[in-house]
Amino acid sequence: MVCSYKGHRQEVCGLKWSPDGQQLGSGGNDNLLCIWDINNRMRGGSLLSQPGSGIPVYGPKYCFAEHKAAVKALSWCPWQKCLLASGGGSRDQTIKFWNTESGQMINSV
């Protein structure tokens, strides 16, 4: 299925698929971290619009704005499902850990 995803307001500078291929994390120059869920899309969730071309446009499952700089570093935990680490740029200087199932930030260092 061909579709489009819309969530960031500036360039996307980091992308990482979860180990099981069910979620995609994206970081942007807009300081946002977005979580995209393939299963949510398949059930018709988060449909924003269907432009004249007939291609559906989907929104993120979660969009987090806790970083204070561009989110370029993303890494999924290989042994714990739905655990994502994200790193902000030099103005942020933090690594944040997220439960992408519940949408909760677990820790920030």
CSV table of N, CA, C and O in Angstrom, one decimal:
chain,number,residue,atom,x,y,z
A,1,MET,N,0.8,-1.2,0.0
A,1,MET,CA,0.0,0.0,0.0
A,1,MET,C,0.9,1.2,0.0
A,1,MET,O,1.8,1.4,0.8
A,2,VAL,N,0.6,2.2,-0.9
A,2,VAL,CA,1.3,3.4,-1.0
A,2,VAL,C,0.6,4.4,-0.1
A,2,VAL,O,-0.6,4.6,-0.2
A,3,CYS,N,1.3,5.1,0.8
A,3,CYS,CA,0.7,6.1,1.6
A,3,CYS,C,1.8,7.2,2.0
A,3,CYS,O,2.9,7.0,1.7
A,4,SER,N,1.3,8.2,2.6
A,4,SER,CA,2.2,9.3,3.0
A,4,SER,C,2.0,9.6,4.5
A,4,SER,O,1.0,9.3,5.0
A,5,TYR,N,3.1,10.0,5.1
A,5,TYR,CA,3.1,10.3,6.6
A,5,TYR,C,3.4,11.7,6.8
A,5,TYR,O,4.4,12.2,6.2
A,6,LYS,N,2.7,12.4,7.7
A,6,LYS,CA,2.9,13.8,7.9
A,6,LYS,C,2.9,14.0,9.4
A,6,LYS,O,2.0,13.7,10.1
A,7,GLY,N,4.0,14.6,9.9
A,7,GLY,CA,4.1,14.9,11.4
A,7,GLY,C,5.1,16.0,11.7
A,7,GLY,O,5.0,16.7,12.6
A,8,HIS,N,6.2,16.0,11.0
A,8,HIS,CA,7.3,17.0,11.2
A,8,HIS,C,7.0,18.3,10.5
A,8,HIS,O,6.5,18.4,9.4
A,9,ARG,N,7.5,19.4,11.1
A,9,ARG,CA,7.4,20.8,10.5
A,9,ARG,C,8.7,21.2,9.8
A,9,ARG,O,8.7,22.2,9.1
A,10,GLN,N,9.7,20.5,10.0
A,10,GLN,CA,11.0,20.7,9.4
A,10,GLN,C,11.6,19.4,8.9
A,10,GLN,O,11.0,18.4,9.0
A,11,GLU,N,12.9,19.5,8.5
A,11,GLU,CA,13.5,18.3,7.9
A,11,GLU,C,13.6,17.1,8.9
A,11,GLU,O,13.8,17.3,10.1
A,12,VAL,N,13.4,15.9,8.4
A,12,VAL,CA,13.6,14.7,9.2
A,12,VAL,C,15.1,14.4,9.1
A,12,VAL,O,15.7,14.3,8.0
A,13,CYS,N,15.7,14.2,10.2
A,13,CYS,CA,17.2,14.0,10.2
A,13,CYS,C,17.6,12.7,10.9
A,13,CYS,O,18.7,12.4,11.1
A,14,GLY,N,16.6,11.9,11.3
A,14,GLY,CA,16.9,10.6,11.9
A,14,GLY,C,15.7,9.6,11.7
A,14,GLY,O,14.5,10.1,11.9
A,15,LEU,N,15.9,8.4,11.3
A,15,LEU,CA,14.9,7.4,11.1
A,15,LEU,C,15.4,6.1,11.6
A,15,LEU,O,16.6,5.7,11.3
A,16,LYS,N,14.6,5.3,12.3
A,16,LYS,CA,15.0,4.0,12.7
A,16,LYS,C,13.7,3.1,12.9
A,16,LYS,O,12.8,3.4,13.6
A,17,TRP,N,13.8,1.9,12.2
A,17,TRP,CA,12.7,0.9,12.4
A,17,TRP,C,12.9,0.1,13.7
A,17,TRP,O,14.1,-0.2,14.0
A,18,SER,N,11.9,-0.2,14.3
A,18,SER,CA,12.0,-1.1,15.5
A,18,SER,C,12.4,-2.5,15.0
A,18,SER,O,12.2,-2.8,13.8
A,19,PRO,N,13.0,-3.3,15.9
A,19,PRO,CA,13.5,-4.6,15.5
A,19,PRO,C,12.5,-5.5,14.9
A,19,PRO,O,12.8,-6.3,14.0
A,20,ASP,N,11.2,-5.4,15.3
A,20,ASP,CA,10.1,-6.2,14.8
A,20,ASP,C,9.5,-5.6,13.5
A,20,ASP,O,8.6,-6.2,12.9
A,21,GLY,N,9.9,-4.4,13.1
A,21,GLY,CA,9.4,-3.7,11.9
A,21,GLY,C,8.0,-3.2,12.1
A,21,GLY,O,7.4,-2.8,11.1
A,22,GLN,N,7.5,-3.1,13.3
A,22,GLN,CA,6.1,-2.6,13.5
A,22,GLN,C,6.0,-1.1,13.8
A,22,GLN,O,5.0,-0.5,13.6
A,23,GLN,N,7.2,-0.5,14.2
A,23,GLN,CA,7.1,0.9,14.5
A,23,GLN,C,8.4,1.6,13.9
A,23,GLN,O,9.4,1.0,13.7
A,24,LEU,N,8.2,2.9,13.5
A,24,LEU,CA,9.3,3.7,13.0
A,24,LEU,C,9.4,4.9,13.8
A,24,LEU,O,8.4,5.6,14.1
A,25,GLY,N,10.6,5.2,14.3
A,25,GLY,CA,10.9,6.4,15.0
A,25,GLY,C,11.5,7.4,14.1
A,25,GLY,O,12.4,7.1,13.3
A,26,SER,N,11.1,8.7,14.2
A,26,SER,CA,11.6,9.7,13.3
A,26,SER,C,12.0,10.9,14.2
A,26,SER,O,11.2,11.3,15.0
A,27,GLY,N,13.1,11.5,14.0
A,27,GLY,CA,13.6,12.7,14.6
A,27,GLY,C,13.7,13.8,13.6
A,27,GLY,O,14.1,13.6,12.5
A,28,GLY,N,13.5,15.0,14.1
A,28,GLY,CA,13.5,16.1,13.1
A,28,GLY,C,14.3,17.4,13.6
A,28,GLY,O,14.5,17.5,14.8
A,29,ASN,N,14.6,18.3,12.7
A,29,ASN,CA,15.2,19.5,13.0
A,29,ASN,C,14.2,20.4,13.8
A,29,ASN,O,14.5,21.5,14.3
A,30,ASP,N,12.9,20.0,13.9
A,30,ASP,CA,11.9,20.8,14.6
A,30,ASP,C,11.9,20.3,16.1
A,30,ASP,O,11.0,20.7,16.8
A,31,ASN,N,12.9,19.5,16.5
A,31,ASN,CA,13.1,19.1,17.9
A,31,ASN,C,12.0,18.0,18.3
A,31,ASN,O,11.8,17.7,19.4
A,32,LEU,N,11.3,17.5,17.3
A,32,LEU,CA,10.2,16.5,17.6
A,32,LEU,C,10.7,15.1,17.4
A,32,LEU,O,11.6,14.8,16.5
A,33,LEU,N,10.2,14.2,18.2
A,33,LEU,CA,10.4,12.7,18.0
A,33,LEU,C,9.0,12.2,17.7
A,33,LEU,O,8.1,12.4,18.5
A,34,CYS,N,8.8,11.5,16.6
A,34,CYS,CA,7.5,11.0,16.2
A,34,CYS,C,7.6,9.4,16.2
A,34,CYS,O,8.7,8.9,15.8
A,35,ILE,N,6.6,8.8,16.6
A,35,ILE,CA,6.5,7.3,16.5
A,35,ILE,C,5.3,7.0,15.6
A,35,ILE,O,4.2,7.4,15.8
A,36,TRP,N,5.7,6.2,14.6
A,36,TRP,CA,4.7,5.8,13.6
A,36,TRP,C,4.5,4.3,13.8
A,36,TRP,O,5.4,3.5,13.8
A,37,ASP,N,3.2,3.9,13.8
A,37,ASP,CA,2.9,2.5,14.1
A,37,ASP,C,2.2,1.9,12.8
A,37,ASP,O,1.1,2.3,12.4
A,38,ILE,N,2.9,0.9,12.2
A,38,ILE,CA,2.3,0.3,11.0
A,38,ILE,C,1.0,-0.4,11.3
A,38,ILE,O,0.1,-0.4,10.4
A,39,ASN,N,0.8,-1.0,12.5
A,39,ASN,CA,-0.5,-1.7,12.8
A,39,ASN,C,-1.6,-0.6,12.9
A,39,ASN,O,-2.7,-0.9,12.5
A,40,ASN,N,-1.3,0.5,13.5
A,40,ASN,CA,-2.3,1.6,13.6
A,40,ASN,C,-2.8,2.0,12.2
A,40,ASN,O,-3.9,2.2,11.9
A,41,ARG,N,-1.8,2.1,11.3
A,41,ARG,CA,-2.1,2.5,9.9
A,41,ARG,C,-3.0,1.5,9.2
A,41,ARG,O,-4.0,1.8,8.6
A,42,MET,N,-2.7,0.2,9.5
A,42,MET,CA,-3.4,-0.9,8.8
A,42,MET,C,-4.8,-1.0,9.3
A,42,MET,O,-5.7,-1.4,8.6
A,43,ARG,N,-5.1,-0.5,10.5
A,43,ARG,CA,-6.5,-0.5,11.1
A,43,ARG,C,-7.2,0.8,10.7
A,43,ARG,O,-8.3,1.0,11.1
A,44,GLY,N,-6.5,1.7,10.0
A,44,GLY,CA,-7.1,2.9,9.6
A,44,GLY,C,-7.0,4.1,10.6
A,44,GLY,O,-7.6,5.1,10.5
A,45,GLY,N,-6.1,3.9,11.6
A,45,GLY,CA,-6.0,4.9,12.6
A,45,GLY,C,-5.1,6.1,12.1
A,45,GLY,O,-4.3,6.0,11.2
A,46,SER,N,-5.3,7.2,12.7
A,46,SER,CA,-4.6,8.5,12.5
A,46,SER,C,-4.6,8.9,11.0
A,46,SER,O,-3.7,9.6,10.5
A,47,LEU,N,-5.7,8.6,10.3
A,47,LEU,CA,-5.8,9.1,8.9
A,47,LEU,C,-6.1,10.6,8.9
A,47,LEU,O,-7.1,11.0,9.5
A,48,LEU,N,-5.2,11.4,8.4
A,48,LEU,CA,-5.3,12.9,8.4
A,48,LEU,C,-6.2,13.3,7.2
A,48,LEU,O,-7.0,14.2,7.3
A,49,SER,N,-5.9,12.8,6.0
A,49,SER,CA,-6.6,13.2,4.8
A,49,SER,C,-6.3,12.3,3.7
A,49,SER,O,-5.3,11.5,3.7
A,50,GLN,N,-7.0,12.4,2.6
A,50,GLN,CA,-6.8,11.7,1.4
A,50,GLN,C,-6.8,12.7,0.3
A,50,GLN,O,-7.9,13.1,-0.2
A,51,PRO,N,-5.6,13.1,-0.1
A,51,PRO,CA,-5.5,14.2,-1.2
A,51,PRO,C,-6.1,13.7,-2.5
A,51,PRO,O,-6.4,12.5,-2.6
A,52,GLY,N,-6.3,14.6,-3.4
A,52,GLY,CA,-6.9,14.2,-4.7
A,52,GLY,C,-6.2,13.1,-5.5
A,52,GLY,O,-6.8,12.4,-6.3
A,53,SER,N,-4.9,12.8,-5.1
A,53,SER,CA,-4.2,11.7,-5.8
A,53,SER,C,-4.7,10.4,-5.3
A,53,SER,O,-4.3,9.4,-5.9
A,54,GLY,N,-5.5,10.3,-4.3
A,54,GLY,CA,-6.0,9.0,-3.8
A,54,GLY,C,-5.0,8.4,-2.8
A,54,GLY,O,-5.3,7.3,-2.4
A,55,ILE,N,-3.9,9.0,-2.5
A,55,ILE,CA,-2.9,8.5,-1.5
A,55,ILE,C,-3.3,9.0,-0.1
A,55,ILE,O,-3.3,10.2,0.1
A,56,PRO,N,-3.6,8.0,0.8
A,56,PRO,CA,-3.9,8.5,2.2
A,56,PRO,C,-2.7,9.1,2.9
A,56,PRO,O,-1.6,8.7,2.7
A,57,VAL,N,-3.0,10.0,3.8
A,57,VAL,CA,-1.9,10.7,4.6
A,57,VAL,C,-2.2,10.4,6.0
A,57,VAL,O,-3.3,10.6,6.5
A,58,TYR,N,-1.2,9.8,6.7
A,58,TYR,CA,-1.4,9.3,8.1
A,58,TYR,C,-0.5,10.2,9.0
A,58,TYR,O,0.6,10.7,8.7
A,59,GLY,N,-1.0,10.4,10.3
A,59,GLY,CA,-0.3,11.1,11.3
A,59,GLY,C,0.4,10.1,12.2
A,59,GLY,O,0.2,8.9,12.2
A,60,PRO,N,1.3,10.6,13.1
A,60,PRO,CA,2.0,9.7,14.0
A,60,PRO,C,1.1,9.2,15.1
A,60,PRO,O,0.1,9.8,15.5
A,61,LYS,N,1.6,8.0,15.7
A,61,LYS,CA,0.9,7.5,16.9
A,61,LYS,C,1.2,8.4,18.1
A,61,LYS,O,0.3,8.8,18.9
A,62,TYR,N,2.5,8.9,18.2
A,62,TYR,CA,2.9,9.8,19.2
A,62,TYR,C,3.9,10.8,18.6
A,62,TYR,O,4.6,10.5,17.7
A,63,CYS,N,3.8,12.0,19.1
A,63,CYS,CA,4.8,13.1,18.7
A,63,CYS,C,5.2,13.8,20.0
A,63,CYS,O,4.4,14.4,20.7
A,64,PHE,N,6.5,13.6,20.3
A,64,PHE,CA,7.1,14.1,21.6
A,64,PHE,C,7.9,15.4,21.3
A,64,PHE,O,8.7,15.4,20.4
A,65,ALA,N,7.7,16.4,22.2
A,65,ALA,CA,8.4,17.7,22.0
A,65,ALA,C,9.3,18.0,23.2
A,65,ALA,O,9.6,19.2,23.5
A,66,GLU,N,9.8,17.0,23.9
A,66,GLU,CA,10.6,17.2,25.1
A,66,GLU,C,12.1,17.6,24.8
A,66,GLU,O,12.8,18.1,25.6
A,67,HIS,N,12.6,17.3,23.6
A,67,HIS,CA,14.0,17.7,23.3
A,67,HIS,C,14.0,19.2,23.0
A,67,HIS,O,13.1,19.8,22.5
A,68,LYS,N,15.2,19.8,23.3
A,68,LYS,CA,15.4,21.2,23.0
A,68,LYS,C,16.3,21.5,21.8
A,68,LYS,O,16.7,22.6,21.6
A,69,ALA,N,16.6,20.5,21.1
A,69,ALA,CA,17.4,20.6,19.8
A,69,ALA,C,17.0,19.4,18.9
A,69,ALA,O,16.3,18.6,19.3
A,70,ALA,N,17.5,19.5,17.7
A,70,ALA,CA,17.2,18.5,16.7
A,70,ALA,C,17.4,17.1,17.2
A,70,ALA,O,18.4,16.8,17.9
A,71,VAL,N,16.5,16.2,16.9
A,71,VAL,CA,16.6,14.8,17.3
A,71,VAL,C,17.2,14.0,16.1
A,71,VAL,O,16.6,13.7,15.2
A,72,LYS,N,18.5,13.7,16.3
A,72,LYS,CA,19.2,13.0,15.2
A,72,LYS,C,19.5,11.5,15.5
A,72,LYS,O,19.7,10.7,14.6
A,73,ALA,N,19.7,11.2,16.8
A,73,ALA,CA,20.1,9.8,17.2
A,73,ALA,C,18.9,9.1,17.7
A,73,ALA,O,18.2,9.5,18.6
A,74,LEU,N,18.6,7.9,17.2
A,74,LEU,CA,17.5,7.0,17.6
A,74,LEU,C,18.1,5.6,17.6
A,74,LEU,O,18.8,5.2,16.7
A,75,SER,N,17.7,4.9,18.7
A,75,SER,CA,18.1,3.5,18.8
A,75,SER,C,17.0,2.7,19.6
A,75,SER,O,16.6,3.1,20.7
A,76,TRP,N,16.6,1.6,19.0
A,76,TRP,CA,15.6,0.7,19.6
A,76,TRP,C,16.3,-0.3,20.5
A,76,TRP,O,17.4,-0.8,20.0
A,77,CYS,N,15.8,-0.7,21.6
A,77,CYS,CA,16.4,-1.7,22.4
A,77,CYS,C,16.1,-3.1,21.7
A,77,CYS,O,15.0,-3.4,21.4
A,78,PRO,N,17.2,-3.9,21.5
A,78,PRO,CA,17.0,-5.1,20.8
A,78,PRO,C,16.3,-6.3,21.6
A,78,PRO,O,15.8,-7.2,21.1
A,79,TRP,N,16.3,-6.1,23.0
A,79,TRP,CA,15.7,-7.2,23.8
A,79,TRP,C,14.5,-6.8,24.5
A,79,TRP,O,13.8,-7.6,25.1
A,80,GLN,N,14.1,-5.5,24.5
A,80,GLN,CA,12.8,-5.1,25.1
A,80,GLN,C,12.0,-4.4,24.1
A,80,GLN,O,12.3,-3.3,23.7
A,81,LYS,N,10.8,-4.9,23.8
A,81,LYS,CA,9.9,-4.4,22.8
A,81,LYS,C,9.4,-3.0,23.2
A,81,LYS,O,9.2,-2.8,24.4
A,82,CYS,N,9.3,-2.1,22.3
A,82,CYS,CA,8.7,-0.8,22.5
A,82,CYS,C,9.6,0.1,23.4
A,82,CYS,O,9.0,1.0,24.0
A,83,LEU,N,10.9,-0.1,23.4
A,83,LEU,CA,11.8,0.8,24.2
A,83,LEU,C,12.7,1.5,23.2
A,83,LEU,O,13.5,0.9,22.5
A,84,LEU,N,12.6,2.9,23.1
A,84,LEU,CA,13.4,3.7,22.2
A,84,LEU,C,14.2,4.7,22.9
A,84,LEU,O,13.7,5.4,23.8
A,85,ALA,N,15.4,4.9,22.5
A,85,ALA,CA,16.3,6.0,23.0
A,85,ALA,C,16.4,7.0,22.0
A,85,ALA,O,16.6,6.7,20.8
A,86,SER,N,16.3,8.3,22.4
A,86,SER,CA,16.5,9.4,21.4
A,86,SER,C,17.5,10.4,22.0
A,86,SER,O,17.5,10.6,23.2
A,87,GLY,N,18.3,11.0,21.1
A,87,GLY,CA,19.3,11.9,21.5
A,87,GLY,C,19.1,13.3,20.8
A,87,GLY,O,18.9,13.3,19.6
A,88,GLY,N,19.1,14.3,21.6
A,88,GLY,CA,19.0,15.7,21.1
A,88,GLY,C,20.4,16.3,20.8
A,88,GLY,O,21.4,15.8,21.3
A,89,GLY,N,20.4,17.4,20.1
A,89,GLY,CA,21.6,18.0,19.7
A,89,GLY,C,22.3,18.8,20.8
A,89,GLY,O,22.0,18.6,22.0
A,90,SER,N,23.3,19.6,20.5
A,90,SER,CA,24.1,20.3,21.4
A,90,SER,C,23.4,21.2,22.4
A,90,SER,O,23.8,21.3,23.6
A,91,ARG,N,22.3,21.8,22.0
A,91,ARG,CA,21.6,22.6,23.0
A,91,ARG,C,20.8,21.8,24.0
A,91,ARG,O,20.3,22.3,25.0
A,92,ASP,N,20.5,20.5,23.6
A,92,ASP,CA,19.7,19.7,24.4
A,92,ASP,C,20.6,18.8,25.4
A,92,ASP,O,20.3,18.7,26.5
A,93,GLN,N,21.6,18.1,24.8
A,93,GLN,CA,22.5,17.3,25.5
A,93,GLN,C,21.9,16.2,26.4
A,93,GLN,O,22.3,16.0,27.5
A,94,THR,N,20.8,15.6,25.9
A,94,THR,CA,20.2,14.6,26.7
A,94,THR,C,19.9,13.4,25.8
A,94,THR,O,19.7,13.5,24.6
A,95,ILE,N,19.8,12.2,26.5
A,95,ILE,CA,19.3,11.0,25.9
A,95,ILE,C,18.0,10.7,26.6
A,95,ILE,O,18.0,10.7,27.9
A,96,LYS,N,16.9,10.5,25.9
A,96,LYS,CA,15.6,10.2,26.6
A,96,LYS,C,15.2,8.8,26.2
A,96,LYS,O,15.4,8.4,25.0
A,97,PHE,N,14.6,8.1,27.1
A,97,PHE,CA,14.1,6.7,26.9
A,97,PHE,C,12.6,6.7,26.9
A,97,PHE,O,12.0,7.3,27.8
A,98,TRP,N,12.0,6.1,25.9
A,98,TRP,CA,10.6,6.1,25.7
A,98,TRP,C,9.9,4.8,25.7
A,98,TRP,O,10.5,3.9,25.1
A,99,ASN,N,8.8,4.6,26.3
A,99,ASN,CA,7.9,3.4,26.1
A,99,ASN,C,7.0,3.8,25.0
A,99,ASN,O,6.1,4.6,25.2
A,100,THR,N,7.2,3.2,23.8
A,100,THR,CA,6.4,3.6,22.6
A,100,THR,C,5.0,2.9,22.6
A,100,THR,O,4.2,3.2,21.7
A,101,GLU,N,4.8,2.1,23.5
A,101,GLU,CA,3.4,1.5,23.6
A,101,GLU,C,2.5,2.4,24.4
A,101,GLU,O,1.4,2.6,24.0
A,102,SER,N,3.0,2.9,25.6
A,102,SER,CA,2.2,3.7,26.4
A,102,SER,C,2.4,5.2,26.1
A,102,SER,O,1.6,6.0,26.6
A,103,GLY,N,3.5,5.6,25.4
A,103,GLY,CA,3.7,7.0,25.2
A,103,GLY,C,4.4,7.8,26.3
A,103,GLY,O,4.4,9.0,26.4
A,104,GLN,N,5.0,7.0,27.3
A,104,GLN,CA,5.6,7.6,28.4
A,104,GLN,C,7.1,7.8,28.3
A,104,GLN,O,7.7,6.8,27.7
A,105,MET,N,7.6,8.9,28.7
A,105,MET,CA,9.1,9.0,28.8
A,105,MET,C,9.5,8.3,30.1
A,105,MET,O,9.0,8.6,31.2
A,106,ILE,N,10.4,7.4,30.0
A,106,ILE,CA,10.9,6.5,31.1
A,106,ILE,C,12.0,7.2,31.9
A,106,ILE,O,12.0,7.2,33.1
A,107,ASN,N,12.9,7.9,31.2
A,107,ASN,CA,14.1,8.5,31.8
A,107,ASN,C,14.7,9.5,30.9
A,107,ASN,O,14.5,9.4,29.7
A,108,SER,N,15.5,10.4,31.5
A,108,SER,CA,16.2,11.4,30.7
A,108,SER,C,17.6,11.6,31.4
A,108,SER,O,17.6,11.8,32.6
A,109,VAL,N,18.6,11.4,30.6
A,109,VAL,CA,20.0,11.6,31.2
A,109,VAL,C,20.8,12.5,30.3
A,109,VAL,O,20.6,12.6,29.2
